[in-house]
Short mmCIF file of C-alpha atoms in Angstrom, two decimals:
data_model
loop_
_atom_site.label_atom_id
_atom_site.label_comp_id
_atom_site.label_asym_id
_atom_site.label_seq_id
_atom_site.Cartn_x
_atom_site.Cartn_y
_atom_site.Cartn_z
CA UNK F 1 78.17 82.38 92.73
CA UNK F 2 77.46 86.02 92.15
CA UNK F 3 74.03 86.24 93.80
CA UNK F 4 73.91 87.88 97.21
CA UNK F 5 72.97 84.56 98.77
CA UNK F 6 76.35 83.21 97.70
CA UNK F 7 78.34 85.70 99.77
CA UNK F 8 80.73 84.02 102.16
CA UNK F 9 80.75 86.23 105.22
CA UNK F 10 83.01 85.35 108.11
CA UNK F 11 82.60 86.22 111.79
CA UNK F 12 84.51 89.42 111.00
CA UNK F 13 81.73 90.51 108.66
CA UNK F 14 84.16 90.38 105.77
CA UNK F 15 83.86 88.10 102.78
CA UNK F 16 86.10 85.06 103.15
CA UNK F 17 87.17 85.23 99.49
CA UNK F 18 88.52 88.74 99.92
CA UNK F 19 90.35 87.74 103.11
CA UNK F 20 91.77 84.79 101.20
CA UNK F 21 93.10 86.89 98.32
CA UNK F 22 94.79 89.31 100.71
CA UNK F 23 96.35 86.41 102.62
CA UNK F 24 97.50 84.97 99.29
CA UNK F 25 98.99 88.31 98.26
CA UNK F 26 100.78 88.46 101.61
CA UNK F 27 102.34 85.05 100.96
CA UNK F 28 103.25 86.13 97.43
CA UNK F 29 105.11 89.10 98.92
CA UNK F 30 107.34 86.63 100.72
CA UNK F 31 107.88 84.58 97.56
CA UNK F 32 108.94 87.55 95.49
CA UNK F 33 111.09 89.06 98.22
CA UNK F 34 112.95 85.73 98.45
CA UNK F 35 113.57 85.83 94.69
CA UNK F 36 114.61 89.48 94.80
CA UNK F 37 116.91 88.70 97.76
CA UNK F 38 118.57 85.96 95.75
CA UNK F 39 119.08 88.32 92.82
CA UNK F 40 120.57 91.03 95.03
CA UNK F 41 122.83 88.62 96.90
CA UNK F 42 124.25 87.30 93.62
CA UNK F 43 124.48 90.77 92.09
CA UNK F 44 128.02 91.56 91.00
CA UNK F 45 129.28 88.04 91.76
CA UNK F 46 129.17 86.59 88.26
CA UNK F 47 132.58 85.38 87.17
CA UNK F 48 131.82 85.50 83.45
CA UNK F 49 129.63 87.84 81.39
CA UNK F 50 127.44 89.07 79.91
CA UNK F 51 126.74 91.50 82.75
CA UNK F 52 123.65 93.66 83.27
CA UNK F 53 125.26 97.11 83.20
CA UNK F 54 128.92 96.61 82.31
CA UNK F 55 130.83 95.83 79.13
CA UNK F 56 132.57 92.45 79.18
CA UNK F 57 135.36 91.04 77.02
CA UNK F 58 135.57 87.25 76.98
CA UNK F 59 138.93 85.42 77.09
CA UNK F 60 138.50 84.78 73.37
CA UNK F 61 138.33 88.54 72.75
CA UNK F 62 134.58 88.67 72.18
CA UNK F 63 132.95 91.96 73.23
CA UNK F 64 129.65 91.93 75.13
CA UNK F 65 127.79 95.18 75.72
CA UNK F 66 125.64 95.72 78.84
CA UNK F 67 122.78 93.34 78.34
CA UNK F 68 119.82 95.18 79.87
CA UNK F 69 117.77 97.20 77.40
CA UNK F 70 116.37 100.06 79.48
CA UNK F 71 114.26 101.77 76.75
CA UNK F 72 112.41 98.53 75.94
CA UNK F 73 111.86 97.69 79.60
CA UNK F 74 110.70 101.25 80.33
CA UNK F 75 108.08 100.84 77.60
CA UNK F 76 106.91 97.52 79.03
CA UNK F 77 106.77 99.07 82.52
CA UNK F 78 104.59 101.86 81.17
CA UNK F 79 102.28 99.30 79.55
CA UNK F 80 101.92 97.39 82.82
CA UNK F 81 101.19 100.60 84.75
CA UNK F 82 98.49 101.49 82.23
CA UNK F 83 97.04 98.00 82.58
CA UNK F 84 96.48 98.75 86.27
CA UNK F 85 94.58 101.88 85.30
CA UNK F 86 92.43 99.83 82.88
CA UNK F 87 91.79 97.30 85.64
CA UNK F 88 90.45 99.84 88.13
CA UNK F 89 88.29 101.31 85.38
CA UNK F 90 86.94 97.81 84.65
CA UNK F 91 86.08 97.31 88.32
CA UNK F 92 84.42 100.73 88.49
CA UNK F 93 82.43 99.92 85.35
CA UNK F 94 81.18 96.65 86.86
CA UNK F 95 80.24 98.36 90.14
CA UNK F 96 78.32 101.06 88.24
CA UNK F 97 76.72 98.86 85.61
CA UNK F 98 73.23 99.95 86.70
CA UNK F 99 73.99 103.68 86.77
CA UNK F 100 72.42 105.36 83.71
CA UNK F 101 74.98 106.62 81.18
CA UNK F 102 73.92 109.74 79.28
CA UNK F 103 77.01 110.78 77.38
CA UNK F 104 79.40 108.94 75.09
CA UNK F 105 82.20 109.44 77.61
CA UNK F 106 80.13 107.87 80.37
CA UNK F 107 79.31 104.93 78.14
CA UNK F 108 83.01 104.40 77.36
CA UNK F 109 83.99 104.68 81.03
CA UNK F 110 81.14 102.34 81.93
CA UNK F 111 82.11 99.59 79.50
CA UNK F 112 83.54 96.76 81.57
CA UNK F 113 84.19 94.73 78.41
CA UNK F 114 86.36 97.48 76.95
CA UNK F 115 88.49 97.87 80.08
CA UNK F 116 88.82 94.15 80.77
CA UNK F 117 89.87 93.64 77.17
CA UNK F 118 92.30 96.57 77.43
CA UNK F 119 93.84 95.14 80.59
CA UNK F 120 94.28 91.70 79.03
CA UNK F 121 95.81 93.21 75.88
CA UNK F 122 98.20 95.31 77.98
CA UNK F 123 99.18 92.18 79.92
CA UNK F 124 99.82 90.28 76.69
CA UNK F 125 101.85 93.21 75.36
CA UNK F 126 103.98 93.11 78.49
CA UNK F 127 104.51 89.38 77.97
CA UNK F 128 105.48 90.10 74.35
CA UNK F 129 108.11 92.56 75.57
CA UNK F 130 109.39 89.93 78.00
CA UNK F 131 109.56 87.26 75.29
CA UNK F 132 111.50 89.71 73.09
CA UNK F 133 113.87 90.49 75.95
CA UNK F 134 114.48 86.83 76.83
CA UNK F 135 115.05 85.91 73.19
CA UNK F 136 117.49 88.74 72.59
CA UNK F 137 119.38 87.84 75.78
CA UNK F 138 119.79 84.27 74.64
CA UNK F 139 120.99 85.49 71.23
CA UNK F 140 123.50 87.75 72.96
CA UNK F 141 124.90 84.84 74.96
CA UNK F 142 123.01 85.03 78.26
CA UNK F 143 120.96 82.03 79.32
CA UNK F 144 119.80 80.75 82.69
CA UNK F 145 122.98 78.62 82.84
CA UNK F 146 125.54 81.24 81.78
CA UNK F 147 126.30 82.89 85.11
CA UNK F 148 124.81 83.89 88.47
CA UNK F 149 123.22 86.96 86.95
CA UNK F 150 121.51 84.88 84.26
CA UNK F 151 120.24 82.30 86.77
CA UNK F 152 118.81 84.80 89.23
CA UNK F 153 117.53 87.19 86.54
CA UNK F 154 115.63 84.59 84.51
CA UNK F 155 114.23 82.97 87.66
CA UNK F 156 112.96 86.26 89.08
CA UNK F 157 111.54 87.75 85.89
CA UNK F 158 110.32 84.34 84.72
CA UNK F 159 108.31 83.87 87.90
CA UNK F 160 106.86 87.33 87.44
CA UNK F 161 106.02 86.57 83.81
CA UNK F 162 104.26 83.38 84.89
CA UNK F 163 102.14 85.44 87.30
CA UNK F 164 101.28 87.88 84.51
CA UNK F 165 100.29 84.94 82.30
CA UNK F 166 97.99 83.60 85.02
CA UNK F 167 96.53 87.09 85.39
CA UNK F 168 95.85 87.37 81.65
CA UNK F 169 94.05 84.00 81.67
CA UNK F 170 92.00 85.17 84.66
CA UNK F 171 91.10 88.42 82.86
CA UNK F 172 90.11 86.61 79.68
CA UNK F 173 87.88 84.33 81.76
CA UNK F 174 86.16 87.36 83.29
CA UNK F 175 85.80 88.87 79.83
CA UNK F 176 84.15 85.73 78.51
CA UNK F 177 81.72 85.77 81.47
CA UNK F 178 80.98 89.42 80.71
CA UNK F 179 80.17 88.53 77.09
CA UNK F 180 78.04 85.52 78.01
CA UNK F 181 75.83 86.96 80.73
CA UNK F 182 77.24 90.39 81.61
CA UNK F 183 79.01 91.39 84.80
CA UNK F 184 77.02 93.56 87.19
CA UNK F 185 77.32 95.01 90.68
CA UNK F 186 76.64 91.57 92.18
CA UNK F 187 79.81 90.34 90.49
CA UNK F 188 81.95 93.20 91.80
CA UNK F 189 83.71 90.94 94.29
CA UNK F 190 85.02 88.46 91.73
CA UNK F 191 86.30 91.34 89.60
CA UNK F 192 87.75 93.01 92.69
CA UNK F 193 89.68 89.85 93.59
CA UNK F 194 91.10 89.59 90.07
CA UNK F 195 91.96 93.30 90.20
CA UNK F 196 93.83 92.88 93.50
CA UNK F 197 95.91 90.09 91.98
CA UNK F 198 96.61 92.15 88.87
CA UNK F 199 97.69 95.22 90.85
CA UNK F 200 99.92 93.03 92.98
CA UNK F 201 101.67 91.77 89.85
CA UNK F 202 102.10 95.43 88.90
CA UNK F 203 103.64 96.47 92.24
CA UNK F 204 106.05 93.55 92.09
CA UNK F 205 107.20 94.81 88.70
CA UNK F 206 107.63 98.32 90.13
CA UNK F 207 110.14 96.84 92.59
CA UNK F 208 111.85 94.64 89.97
CA UNK F 209 112.18 97.51 87.48
CA UNK F 210 114.06 99.64 89.99
CA UNK F 211 116.14 96.96 91.71
CA UNK F 212 117.10 94.93 88.66
CA UNK F 213 117.08 97.35 85.75
CA UNK F 214 117.82 100.84 87.04
CA UNK F 215 120.14 100.44 90.02
CA UNK F 216 123.61 99.70 88.68
CA UNK Z 1 93.72 112.67 95.45
CA UNK Z 2 90.93 111.74 97.75
CA UNK Z 3 88.06 113.16 95.73
CA UNK Z 4 85.63 110.42 96.49
CA UNK Z 5 82.25 110.13 94.91
CA UNK Z 6 81.69 113.64 93.68
CA UNK Z 7 79.50 114.48 90.71
CA UNK Z 8 82.39 115.71 88.59
CA UNK Z 9 84.40 112.71 89.59
CA UNK Z 10 81.90 110.15 88.35
CA UNK Z 11 81.07 107.62 91.05
CA UNK Z 12 82.74 104.29 90.96
CA UNK Z 13 80.28 102.84 93.42
CA UNK Z 14 80.70 101.62 96.91
CA UNK Z 15 82.39 98.41 97.77
CA UNK Z 16 79.65 96.42 99.47
CA UNK Z 17 81.41 93.28 98.56
CA UNK Z 18 83.41 92.79 101.71
CA UNK Z 19 80.41 93.09 103.97
CA UNK Z 20 81.14 96.72 104.82
CA UNK Z 21 80.60 99.85 102.81
CA UNK Z 22 83.84 101.51 101.75
CA UNK Z 23 84.06 104.44 99.39
CA UNK Z 24 86.42 103.95 96.50
CA UNK Z 25 88.06 106.83 94.69
CA UNK Z 26 86.46 108.15 91.51
CA UNK Z 27 87.47 107.89 87.88
CA UNK Z 28 89.34 111.18 87.81
CA UNK Z 29 91.42 110.05 90.79
CA UNK Z 30 92.38 106.90 88.89
CA UNK Z 31 93.52 108.97 85.91
CA UNK Z 32 95.49 111.33 88.15
CA UNK Z 33 97.17 108.38 89.86
CA UNK Z 34 98.11 106.95 86.45
CA UNK Z 35 99.60 110.30 85.46
CA UNK Z 36 101.62 110.52 88.67
CA UNK Z 37 102.89 106.94 88.24
CA UNK Z 38 103.92 107.71 84.67
CA UNK Z 39 105.72 110.88 85.72
CA UNK Z 40 107.63 109.10 88.50
CA UNK Z 41 108.60 106.31 86.10
CA UNK Z 42 109.79 108.92 83.61
CA UNK Z 43 111.86 110.57 86.34
CA UNK Z 44 113.41 107.23 87.29
CA UNK Z 45 114.44 106.50 83.72
CA UNK Z 46 115.72 110.06 83.24
CA UNK Z 47 117.85 109.69 86.39
CA UNK Z 48 119.35 106.50 84.97
CA UNK Z 49 120.74 108.46 82.00
CA UNK Z 50 122.40 111.25 84.01
CA UNK Z 51 125.97 110.02 84.63
CA UNK Z 52 126.79 112.57 87.32
CA UNK Z 53 123.66 111.60 89.25
CA UNK Z 54 124.30 107.88 88.79
CA UNK Z 55 127.78 108.39 90.26
CA UNK Z 56 126.45 110.32 93.25
CA UNK Z 57 125.52 108.82 96.62
CA UNK Z 58 121.96 110.05 96.17
CA UNK Z 59 121.24 107.84 93.16
CA UNK Z 60 120.27 104.59 94.88
CA UNK Z 61 118.27 106.16 97.75
CA UNK Z 62 116.42 108.41 95.29
CA UNK Z 63 115.47 105.52 93.03
CA UNK Z 64 114.44 103.39 96.00
CA UNK Z 65 112.34 106.28 97.32
CA UNK Z 66 110.59 106.80 93.99
CA UNK Z 67 109.95 103.08 93.64
CA UNK Z 68 108.54 102.90 97.18
CA UNK Z 69 106.30 105.87 96.42
CA UNK Z 70 104.93 104.19 93.29
CA UNK Z 71 104.42 100.97 95.23
CA UNK Z 72 102.51 102.80 97.98
CA UNK Z 73 100.36 104.76 95.52
CA UNK Z 74 99.25 101.63 93.66
CA UNK Z 75 98.54 99.77 96.90
CA UNK Z 76 96.61 102.66 98.46
CA UNK Z 77 94.58 103.87 95.49
CA UNK Z 78 94.34 101.03 92.96
CA UNK Z 79 94.19 98.21 95.52
CA UNK Z 80 92.01 100.46 97.71
CA UNK Z 81 93.95 99.60 100.84
CA UNK Z 82 93.58 103.21 101.98
CA UNK Z 83 89.82 102.77 102.05
CA UNK Z 84 89.44 99.10 102.94
CA UNK Z 85 89.13 97.26 106.22
CA UNK Z 86 92.16 97.30 108.54
CA UNK Z 87 92.31 93.50 108.52
CA UNK Z 88 93.22 93.61 104.82
CA UNK Z 89 95.90 96.18 105.60
CA UNK Z 90 97.31 93.88 108.27
CA UNK Z 91 97.22 90.86 105.95
CA UNK Z 92 99.32 92.77 103.42
CA UNK Z 93 101.65 94.91 105.51
CA UNK Z 94 102.42 92.15 108.03
CA UNK Z 95 104.02 89.72 105.56
CA UNK Z 96 105.53 92.65 103.64
CA UNK Z 97 107.24 93.87 106.80
CA UNK Z 98 108.56 90.38 107.63
CA UNK Z 99 109.77 89.98 104.05
CA UNK Z 100 111.48 93.38 104.06
CA UNK Z 101 113.27 92.64 107.35
CA UNK Z 102 114.34 89.25 105.97
CA UNK Z 103 115.66 90.90 102.81
CA UNK Z 104 117.70 93.45 104.75
CA UNK Z 105 119.02 90.75 107.11
CA UNK Z 106 120.07 88.57 104.17
CA UNK Z 107 121.80 91.47 102.45
CA UNK Z 108 123.77 92.17 105.63
CA UNK Z 109 124.50 88.47 106.09
CA UNK Z 110 125.93 88.16 102.59
CA UNK Z 111 127.83 91.42 102.78
CA UNK Z 112 125.89 93.34 100.15
CA UNK Z 113 124.87 96.18 102.46
CA UNK Z 114 128.20 96.27 104.29
CA UNK Z 115 129.87 96.67 100.91
CA UNK Z 116 127.87 99.85 100.29
CA UNK Z 117 127.63 101.48 103.71
CA UNK Z 118 130.41 99.81 105.71
CA UNK Z 119 133.33 101.73 107.26
CA UNK Z 120 135.78 100.57 104.64
CA UNK Z 121 133.90 102.22 101.76
#
């Protein structure tokens, strides 16, 4: 698939696979905006707690603190942002595989395996943070069935987590190809498509982090 | 930002893959972008912990502005939309625009925006 003969040019002169991924990302924008809309519409309309930013006392006298853990989520946001950096470095390394590397720094920057692995690890770390967050929420009394906040929050962040999971699997697949036969400039498109998906997952989280976690 | 393909900014190659040649930014640009994204994120989190700022009318617009800036930076530099073919730009910004208009319309419809900016508040 990676040989030049396998390119799928359209009448526009653009590769059909790249057009397809952008069209897919466009449709994903609509999906996530619908989920974010639902979250924002239900925001502040939960009858019972726990609430995202406010203390809540249940009728039985039980105290619930604000449930969102901003320091933990800030750390996971940082990890996801760094994963985007690793991803562009992986793509650059694949595109420049044939460029001679003279220094140790150039060899590190030119290692597609290193950056693909780093991106996948960062993605898995983000998922670990999300699993920790979900588990602690459930322990603190918030599930998907507790209130409107719980339903919309778990649906939105769960969908995003599922996309990150798909991205990690995609990255690990690319990494295994890189180990088996090596990824070179002819494979730049397949890495580029994976990178576009990964960055999209990142920009969705940028929106979620602000709208869900930071804005009270 | 746009230091493309210089010797100091080691080349990241040209994107032949779409059938056209587009210059992508170099490695140092990617690091600078990461630094800027980290700084903006730090500012956002810092703003969250300043009670007087949280209580002010500037809080929500400022956070939305910073978030939009981060979004645009990633899309332009990491997703290379700044350098890519205009068809890709249209495929992304078209649905994004429709989605954004739908979001705003829904928020008005369900009273969430009126509650913030309406005459009674």
